[in-house]
Amino acid sequence: MTSATATVLVVDDELKLRALVRDYLEREGYGVLEASEGRAALDLARTAHPDLVILDLGLPGLPGEEVARLLRKTSDVPIVMLTAKAAESDRVMGLRLGADDYVVKPFSPRELVARIEAVLRRTRGARAAAEEAAVCYGSGWLRIDTERREVQADGRPVELTRTEFDLLTALASRPGRAWTRMELVGRVQGHTFEAYERTIDVHVKNLRRKLGDTPPSRVVVTVPGVGYKLGLDKDA
């Protein structure tokens, strides 16, 4: 995310401070939104979806701490707290509320911009990693997020047990490859044990039911005399 495409919401009740921050941000190519109190900030965050929020804690009405707490309930937008509260306990509290950085007044506008850039770089990297961890199959019909251990089938979330998820990710690691039951036991249990071999059939049955993979199954396909394979191609 570059400054040319990032929008920053500045939340502070001091008009001069908002103007100063806006000046420096716009000079670097950022879009800027402003709010002077907490409720307006929450409304803007919900409707305008800024890329980052600069948040003063000493706001009239709804305190900045409460704004941060409410933001974190519904959004992972990066928050940089900008406040006169300089005690270590205040910094710790701010970070525990979900702040990505904490800047104490009086501050250097250049340093603030540099910190914003650093936070956006970090969050961009984290989001890119999360996107890489989510892989789609069958033109988006099946989506597996290994970081969050979440699965979607035909756009709906699917609740899987640990074994079912591990079984699906094993099959998805090599779409089209035929896996024996014993190989799948090894991937799911961490070791091969003959007594578990036929339990794979039970897990496959449950997995198909949860995915809505009705006969003839096209997701988890039976390979006669061998075992199973993923019948969907990995999306490019």
C-alpha atoms as a printed R data frame, in Angstrom:
    type eleno elety resid chain resno       x       y       z
1   ATOM     1    CA   MET     A     1   0.000   0.000   0.000
2   ATOM     2    CA   THR     A     2   1.491   3.323  -1.014
3   ATOM     3    CA   SER     A     3   0.726   6.769   0.342
4   ATOM     4    CA   ALA     A     4  -0.917   7.623  -3.003
5   ATOM     5    CA   THR     A     5  -3.631   5.050  -2.357
6   ATOM     6    CA   ALA     A     6  -3.873   5.115   1.463
7   ATOM     7    CA   THR     A     7  -6.471   7.123   3.386
8   ATOM     8    CA   VAL     A     8  -5.853   8.186   6.987
9   ATOM     9    CA   LEU     A     9  -8.590   9.156   9.442
10  ATOM    10    CA   VAL     A    10  -7.322  11.792  11.905
11  ATOM    11    CA   VAL     A    11  -9.342  11.863  15.141
12  ATOM    12    CA   ASP     A    12  -8.528  14.805  17.440
13  ATOM    13    CA   ASP     A    13 -10.568  17.605  18.997
14  ATOM    14    CA   GLU     A    14  -7.841  20.194  18.280
15  ATOM    15    CA   LEU     A    15  -8.508  21.849  14.917
16  ATOM    16    CA   LYS     A    16  -4.941  23.203  14.593
17  ATOM    17    CA   LEU     A    17  -3.421  19.800  15.260
18  ATOM    18    CA   ARG     A    18  -5.689  18.130  12.670
19  ATOM    19    CA   ALA     A    19  -4.713  20.792  10.135
20  ATOM    20    CA   LEU     A    20  -0.996  20.248  10.848
21  ATOM    21    CA   VAL     A    21  -1.243  16.485  10.472
22  ATOM    22    CA   ARG     A    22  -3.393  16.823   7.347
23  ATOM    23    CA   ASP     A    23  -0.803  19.160   5.834
24  ATOM    24    CA   TYR     A    24   2.057  16.715   6.271
25  ATOM    25    CA   LEU     A    25   0.040  13.694   5.168
26  ATOM    26    CA   GLU     A    26  -1.335  15.330   2.029
27  ATOM    27    CA   ARG     A    27   2.172  16.492   1.155
28  ATOM    28    CA   GLU     A    28   3.170  12.799   1.125
29  ATOM    29    CA   GLY     A    29   0.207  11.830  -1.053
30  ATOM    30    CA   TYR     A    30  -2.207  10.463   1.562
31  ATOM    31    CA   GLY     A    31  -5.939  11.028   1.510
32  ATOM    32    CA   VAL     A    32  -7.138  12.484   4.817
33  ATOM    33    CA   LEU     A    33 -10.431  12.286   6.702
34  ATOM    34    CA   GLU     A    34 -11.102  14.176   9.950
35  ATOM    35    CA   ALA     A    35 -13.230  13.722  13.042
36  ATOM    36    CA   SER     A    36 -13.270  15.829  16.204
37  ATOM    37    CA   GLU     A    37 -15.014  13.332  18.491
38  ATOM    38    CA   GLY     A    38 -15.441   9.613  18.991
39  ATOM    39    CA   ARG     A    39 -18.904   8.892  17.609
40  ATOM    40    CA   ALA     A    40 -18.141  10.683  14.353
41  ATOM    41    CA   ALA     A    41 -14.866   8.767  14.121
42  ATOM    42    CA   LEU     A    42 -16.645   5.419  14.469
43  ATOM    43    CA   ASP     A    43 -19.211   6.406  11.819
44  ATOM    44    CA   LEU     A    44 -16.449   7.451   9.399
45  ATOM    45    CA   ALA     A    45 -14.450   4.309  10.045
46  ATOM    46    CA   ARG     A    46 -17.523   2.208   9.306
47  ATOM    47    CA   THR     A    47 -18.587   4.025   6.126
48  ATOM    48    CA   ALA     A    48 -15.298   5.281   4.604
49  ATOM    49    CA   HIS     A    49 -13.035   2.308   5.491
50  ATOM    50    CA   PRO     A    50  -9.786   4.268   6.048
51  ATOM    51    CA   ASP     A    51  -6.462   2.418   5.778
52  ATOM    52    CA   LEU     A    52  -5.250   3.779   9.129
53  ATOM    53    CA   VAL     A    53  -6.629   5.766  12.095
54  ATOM    54    CA   ILE     A    54  -4.692   8.381  14.071
55  ATOM    55    CA   LEU     A    55  -6.511   8.503  17.394
56  ATOM    56    CA   ASP     A    56  -6.267  11.006  20.250
57  ATOM    57    CA   LEU     A    57  -7.170   9.513  23.638
58  ATOM    58    CA   GLY     A    58  -8.317  12.769  25.257
59  ATOM    59    CA   LEU     A    59 -11.504  13.193  23.211
60  ATOM    60    CA   PRO     A    60 -14.665  14.907  24.454
61  ATOM    61    CA   GLY     A    61 -17.660  12.644  25.002
62  ATOM    62    CA   LEU     A    62 -16.567   9.162  24.026
63  ATOM    63    CA   PRO     A    63 -12.943   8.633  25.200
64  ATOM    64    CA   GLY     A    64 -10.330   7.525  22.707
65  ATOM    65    CA   GLU     A    65  -9.788   4.302  24.661
66  ATOM    66    CA   GLU     A    66 -13.441   3.375  24.106
67  ATOM    67    CA   VAL     A    67 -13.206   4.339  20.424
68  ATOM    68    CA   ALA     A    68 -10.245   1.969  20.048
69  ATOM    69    CA   ARG     A    69 -12.066  -0.818  21.858
70  ATOM    70    CA   LEU     A    70 -15.168  -0.450  19.660
71  ATOM    71    CA   LEU     A    71 -13.071  -0.239  16.498
72  ATOM    72    CA   ARG     A    72 -11.294  -3.449  17.391
73  ATOM    73    CA   LYS     A    73 -14.627  -5.250  17.777
74  ATOM    74    CA   THR     A    74 -15.400  -4.921  14.082
75  ATOM    75    CA   SER     A    75 -12.198  -3.922  12.295
76  ATOM    76    CA   ASP     A    76  -8.491  -4.654  12.061
77  ATOM    77    CA   VAL     A    77  -7.711  -1.162  10.726
78  ATOM    78    CA   PRO     A    78  -4.272  -0.041  12.000
79  ATOM    79    CA   ILE     A    79  -4.462   2.479  14.864
80  ATOM    80    CA   VAL     A    80  -1.756   4.991  15.785
81  ATOM    81    CA   MET     A    81  -2.565   6.634  19.121
82  ATOM    82    CA   LEU     A    82  -1.540  10.285  19.331
83  ATOM    83    CA   THR     A    83  -1.887  11.591  22.880
84  ATOM    84    CA   ALA     A    84  -0.450  13.672  25.712
85  ATOM    85    CA   LYS     A    85  -0.663  10.600  28.015
86  ATOM    86    CA   ALA     A    86   3.028   9.725  28.316
87  ATOM    87    CA   ALA     A    87   3.146   7.341  31.291
88  ATOM    88    CA   GLU     A    88   4.336   3.805  30.667
89  ATOM    89    CA   SER     A    89   1.022   2.466  31.993
90  ATOM    90    CA   ASP     A    90  -0.839   4.553  29.393
91  ATOM    91    CA   ARG     A    91   1.364   3.207  26.582
92  ATOM    92    CA   VAL     A    92   0.865  -0.372  27.750
93  ATOM    93    CA   MET     A    93  -2.892   0.148  28.006
94  ATOM    94    CA   GLY     A    94  -3.001   1.671  24.509
95  ATOM    95    CA   LEU     A    95  -1.121  -1.230  22.960
96  ATOM    96    CA   ARG     A    96  -3.304  -3.732  24.800
97  ATOM    97    CA   LEU     A    97  -6.370  -2.022  23.363
98  ATOM    98    CA   GLY     A    98  -5.053  -2.864  19.904
99  ATOM    99    CA   ALA     A    99  -2.963   0.158  18.929
100 ATOM   100    CA   ASP     A   100  -0.243  -0.530  16.361
101 ATOM   101    CA   ASP     A   101   1.865   2.421  17.547
102 ATOM   102    CA   TYR     A   102   1.773   5.090  20.254
103 ATOM   103    CA   VAL     A   103   3.009   8.662  19.683
104 ATOM   104    CA   VAL     A   104   3.230  11.174  22.550
105 ATOM   105    CA   LYS     A   105   2.464  14.904  22.202
106 ATOM   106    CA   PRO     A   106   4.293  17.151  21.523
107 ATOM   107    CA   PHE     A   107   5.466  15.242  18.462
108 ATOM   108    CA   SER     A   108   7.416  15.655  15.245
109 ATOM   109    CA   PRO     A   109   5.029  15.595  12.234
110 ATOM   110    CA   ARG     A   110   7.786  14.020  10.127
111 ATOM   111    CA   GLU     A   111   8.257  11.252  12.668
112 ATOM   112    CA   LEU     A   112   4.506  10.687  12.760
113 ATOM   113    CA   VAL     A   113   4.408  10.275   8.966
114 ATOM   114    CA   ALA     A   114   7.365   7.878   9.137
115 ATOM   115    CA   ARG     A   115   5.609   5.808  11.801
116 ATOM   116    CA   ILE     A   116   2.437   5.704   9.685
117 ATOM   117    CA   GLU     A   117   4.446   4.456   6.721
118 ATOM   118    CA   ALA     A   118   6.058   1.763   8.896
119 ATOM   119    CA   VAL     A   119   2.696   0.582  10.277
120 ATOM   120    CA   LEU     A   120   1.180   0.417   6.788
121 ATOM   121    CA   ARG     A   121   4.173  -1.589   5.521
122 ATOM   122    CA   ARG     A   122   3.789  -4.075   8.381
123 ATOM   123    CA   THR     A   123   0.045  -4.494   7.954
124 ATOM   124    CA   ARG     A   124   0.381  -4.787   4.172
125 ATOM   125    CA   GLY     A   125   2.921  -7.579   4.679
126 ATOM   126    CA   ALA     A   126   0.676  -9.369   7.166
127 ATOM   127    CA   ARG     A   127  -2.334  -9.153   4.854
128 ATOM   128    CA   ALA     A   128  -0.315 -10.361   1.876
129 ATOM   129    CA   ALA     A   129   0.855 -13.354   3.928
130 ATOM   130    CA   ALA     A   130  -2.732 -14.106   4.946
131 ATOM   131    CA   GLU     A   131  -3.862 -13.917   1.321
132 ATOM   132    CA   GLU     A   132  -1.087 -16.300   0.302
133 ATOM   133    CA   ALA     A   133  -2.181 -18.699   3.027
134 ATOM   134    CA   ALA     A   134  -5.718 -18.795   1.575
135 ATOM   135    CA   VAL     A   135  -5.869 -20.961  -1.545
136 ATOM   136    CA   CYS     A   136  -8.872 -21.535  -3.805
137 ATOM   137    CA   TYR     A   137  -9.851 -24.582  -5.845
138 ATOM   138    CA   GLY     A   138 -12.463 -25.250  -8.502
139 ATOM   139    CA   SER     A   139 -12.764 -21.615  -9.674
140 ATOM   140    CA   GLY     A   140 -13.255 -20.409  -6.123
141 ATOM   141    CA   TRP     A   141 -15.765 -23.072  -5.085
142 ATOM   142    CA   LEU     A   142 -13.458 -24.295  -2.306
143 ATOM   143    CA   ARG     A   143 -11.320 -21.916  -0.241
144 ATOM   144    CA   ILE     A   144  -8.845 -23.147   2.377
145 ATOM   145    CA   ASP     A   145  -7.100 -20.722   4.743
146 ATOM   146    CA   THR     A   146  -4.325 -22.642   6.488
147 ATOM   147    CA   GLU     A   147  -3.339 -19.686   8.718
148 ATOM   148    CA   ARG     A   148  -6.807 -19.318  10.205
149 ATOM   149    CA   ARG     A   149  -7.748 -22.975   9.670
150 ATOM   150    CA   GLU     A   150 -10.925 -21.872   7.922
151 ATOM   151    CA   VAL     A   151 -12.742 -23.416   4.972
152 ATOM   152    CA   GLN     A   152 -15.426 -22.071   2.654
153 ATOM   153    CA   ALA     A   153 -17.419 -24.170   0.194
154 ATOM   154    CA   ASP     A   154 -19.516 -22.445  -2.444
155 ATOM   155    CA   GLY     A   155 -19.190 -19.170  -0.506
156 ATOM   156    CA   ARG     A   156 -20.343 -20.514   2.863
157 ATOM   157    CA   PRO     A   157 -18.143 -21.182   5.920
158 ATOM   158    CA   VAL     A   158 -17.676 -24.858   6.811
159 ATOM   159    CA   GLU     A   159 -16.944 -25.950  10.393
160 ATOM   160    CA   LEU     A   160 -14.489 -28.862  10.354
161 ATOM   161    CA   THR     A   161 -12.868 -30.870  13.113
162 ATOM   162    CA   ARG     A   162  -9.083 -30.842  13.356
163 ATOM   163    CA   THR     A   163  -8.865 -34.240  11.664
164 ATOM   164    CA   GLU     A   164 -11.253 -33.253   8.864
165 ATOM   165    CA   PHE     A   165  -9.313 -30.047   8.210
166 ATOM   166    CA   ASP     A   166  -5.973 -31.876   8.169
167 ATOM   167    CA   LEU     A   167  -7.420 -34.498   5.823
168 ATOM   168    CA   LEU     A   168  -8.715 -31.852   3.426
169 ATOM   169    CA   THR     A   169  -5.432 -29.917   3.404
170 ATOM   170    CA   ALA     A   170  -3.521 -33.155   2.777
171 ATOM   171    CA   LEU     A   171  -5.659 -33.870  -0.291
172 ATOM   172    CA   ALA     A   172  -5.435 -30.229  -1.403
173 ATOM   173    CA   SER     A   173  -1.638 -30.177  -1.150
174 ATOM   174    CA   ARG     A   174  -1.520 -32.223  -4.385
175 ATOM   175    CA   PRO     A   175  -4.826 -31.851  -6.285
176 ATOM   176    CA   GLY     A   176  -5.514 -34.869  -8.485
177 ATOM   177    CA   ARG     A   177  -2.934 -37.066  -6.752
178 ATOM   178    CA   ALA     A   178  -4.332 -40.380  -5.514
179 ATOM   179    CA   TRP     A   179  -3.590 -40.911  -1.804
180 ATOM   180    CA   THR     A   180  -3.773 -44.280  -0.111
181 ATOM   181    CA   ARG     A   181  -5.648 -44.489   3.155
182 ATOM   182    CA   MET     A   182  -2.413 -45.283   4.970
183 ATOM   183    CA   GLU     A   183  -0.728 -42.172   3.526
184 ATOM   184    CA   LEU     A   184  -3.651 -40.063   4.713
185 ATOM   185    CA   VAL     A   185  -3.442 -41.631   8.182
186 ATOM   186    CA   GLY     A   186   0.197 -40.551   8.288
187 ATOM   187    CA   ARG     A   187  -0.672 -36.990   7.280
188 ATOM   188    CA   VAL     A   188  -3.557 -36.703   9.739
189 ATOM   189    CA   GLN     A   189  -2.204 -38.659  12.733
190 ATOM   190    CA   GLY     A   190   1.497 -37.916  12.264
191 ATOM   191    CA   HIS     A   191   2.282 -41.631  12.087
192 ATOM   192    CA   THR     A   192   0.982 -44.696  10.239
193 ATOM   193    CA   PHE     A   193  -1.042 -47.228  12.192
194 ATOM   194    CA   GLU     A   194  -3.023 -49.933  10.424
195 ATOM   195    CA   ALA     A   195  -5.887 -49.888  12.888
196 ATOM   196    CA   TYR     A   196  -6.673 -46.298  11.849
197 ATOM   197    CA   GLU     A   197  -6.727 -47.013   8.110
198 ATOM   198    CA   ARG     A   198 -10.471 -47.501   7.733
199 ATOM   199    CA   THR     A   199 -11.279 -44.549   9.998
200 ATOM   200    CA   ILE     A   200 -10.277 -42.383   7.028
201 ATOM   201    CA   ASP     A   201 -13.482 -43.544   5.301
202 ATOM   202    CA   VAL     A   202 -15.540 -42.192   8.209
203 ATOM   203    CA   HIS     A   203 -13.732 -38.839   8.135
204 ATOM   204    CA   VAL     A   204 -14.188 -38.618   4.345
205 ATOM   205    CA   LYS     A   205 -17.909 -39.298   4.729
206 ATOM   206    CA   ASN     A   206 -18.249 -36.516   7.312
207 ATOM   207    CA   LEU     A   207 -16.087 -34.164   5.246
208 ATOM   208    CA   ARG     A   208 -18.217 -34.714   2.138
209 ATOM   209    CA   ARG     A   209 -21.406 -34.104   4.113
210 ATOM   210    CA   LYS     A   210 -20.127 -30.820   5.539
211 ATOM   211    CA   LEU     A   211 -18.813 -29.612   2.179
212 ATOM   212    CA   GLY     A   212 -22.097 -30.474   0.453
213 ATOM   213    CA   ASP     A   213 -20.128 -32.841  -1.778
214 ATOM   214    CA   THR     A   214 -23.045 -35.038  -2.862
215 ATOM   215    CA   PRO     A   215 -22.687 -38.162  -5.051
216 ATOM   216    CA   PRO     A   216 -21.135 -38.460  -7.479
217 ATOM   217    CA   SER     A   217 -18.514 -36.655  -5.365
218 ATOM   218    CA   ARG     A   218 -16.447 -34.123  -7.271
219 ATOM   219    CA   VAL     A   219 -14.448 -32.661  -4.356
220 ATOM   220    CA   VAL     A   220 -13.222 -35.703  -2.421
221 ATOM   221    CA   VAL     A   221 -13.150 -38.347  -5.134
222 ATOM   222    CA   THR     A   222 -12.826 -42.064  -4.421
223 ATOM   223    CA   VAL     A   223  -9.996 -43.775  -6.310
224 ATOM   224    CA   PRO     A   224 -11.022 -47.478  -6.467
225 ATOM   225    CA   GLY     A   225  -8.479 -49.835  -4.963
226 ATOM   226    CA   VAL     A   226  -6.319 -46.931  -3.749
227 ATOM   227    CA   GLY     A   227  -7.993 -44.281  -1.606
228 ATOM   228    CA   TYR     A   228  -8.975 -40.690  -2.326
229 ATOM   229    CA   LYS     A   229  -7.973 -37.562  -4.232
230 ATOM   230    CA   LEU     A   230  -9.084 -33.929  -4.492
231 ATOM   231    CA   GLY     A   231 -11.114 -33.618  -7.674
232 ATOM   232    CA   LEU     A   232 -10.826 -29.836  -7.963
233 ATOM   233    CA   ASP     A   233  -7.963 -28.033  -9.663
234 ATOM   234    CA   LYS     A   234  -6.050 -25.342  -7.781
235 ATOM   235    CA   ASP     A   235  -6.924 -21.855  -9.042
236 ATOM   236    CA   ALA     A   236  -4.173 -19.915 -10.791
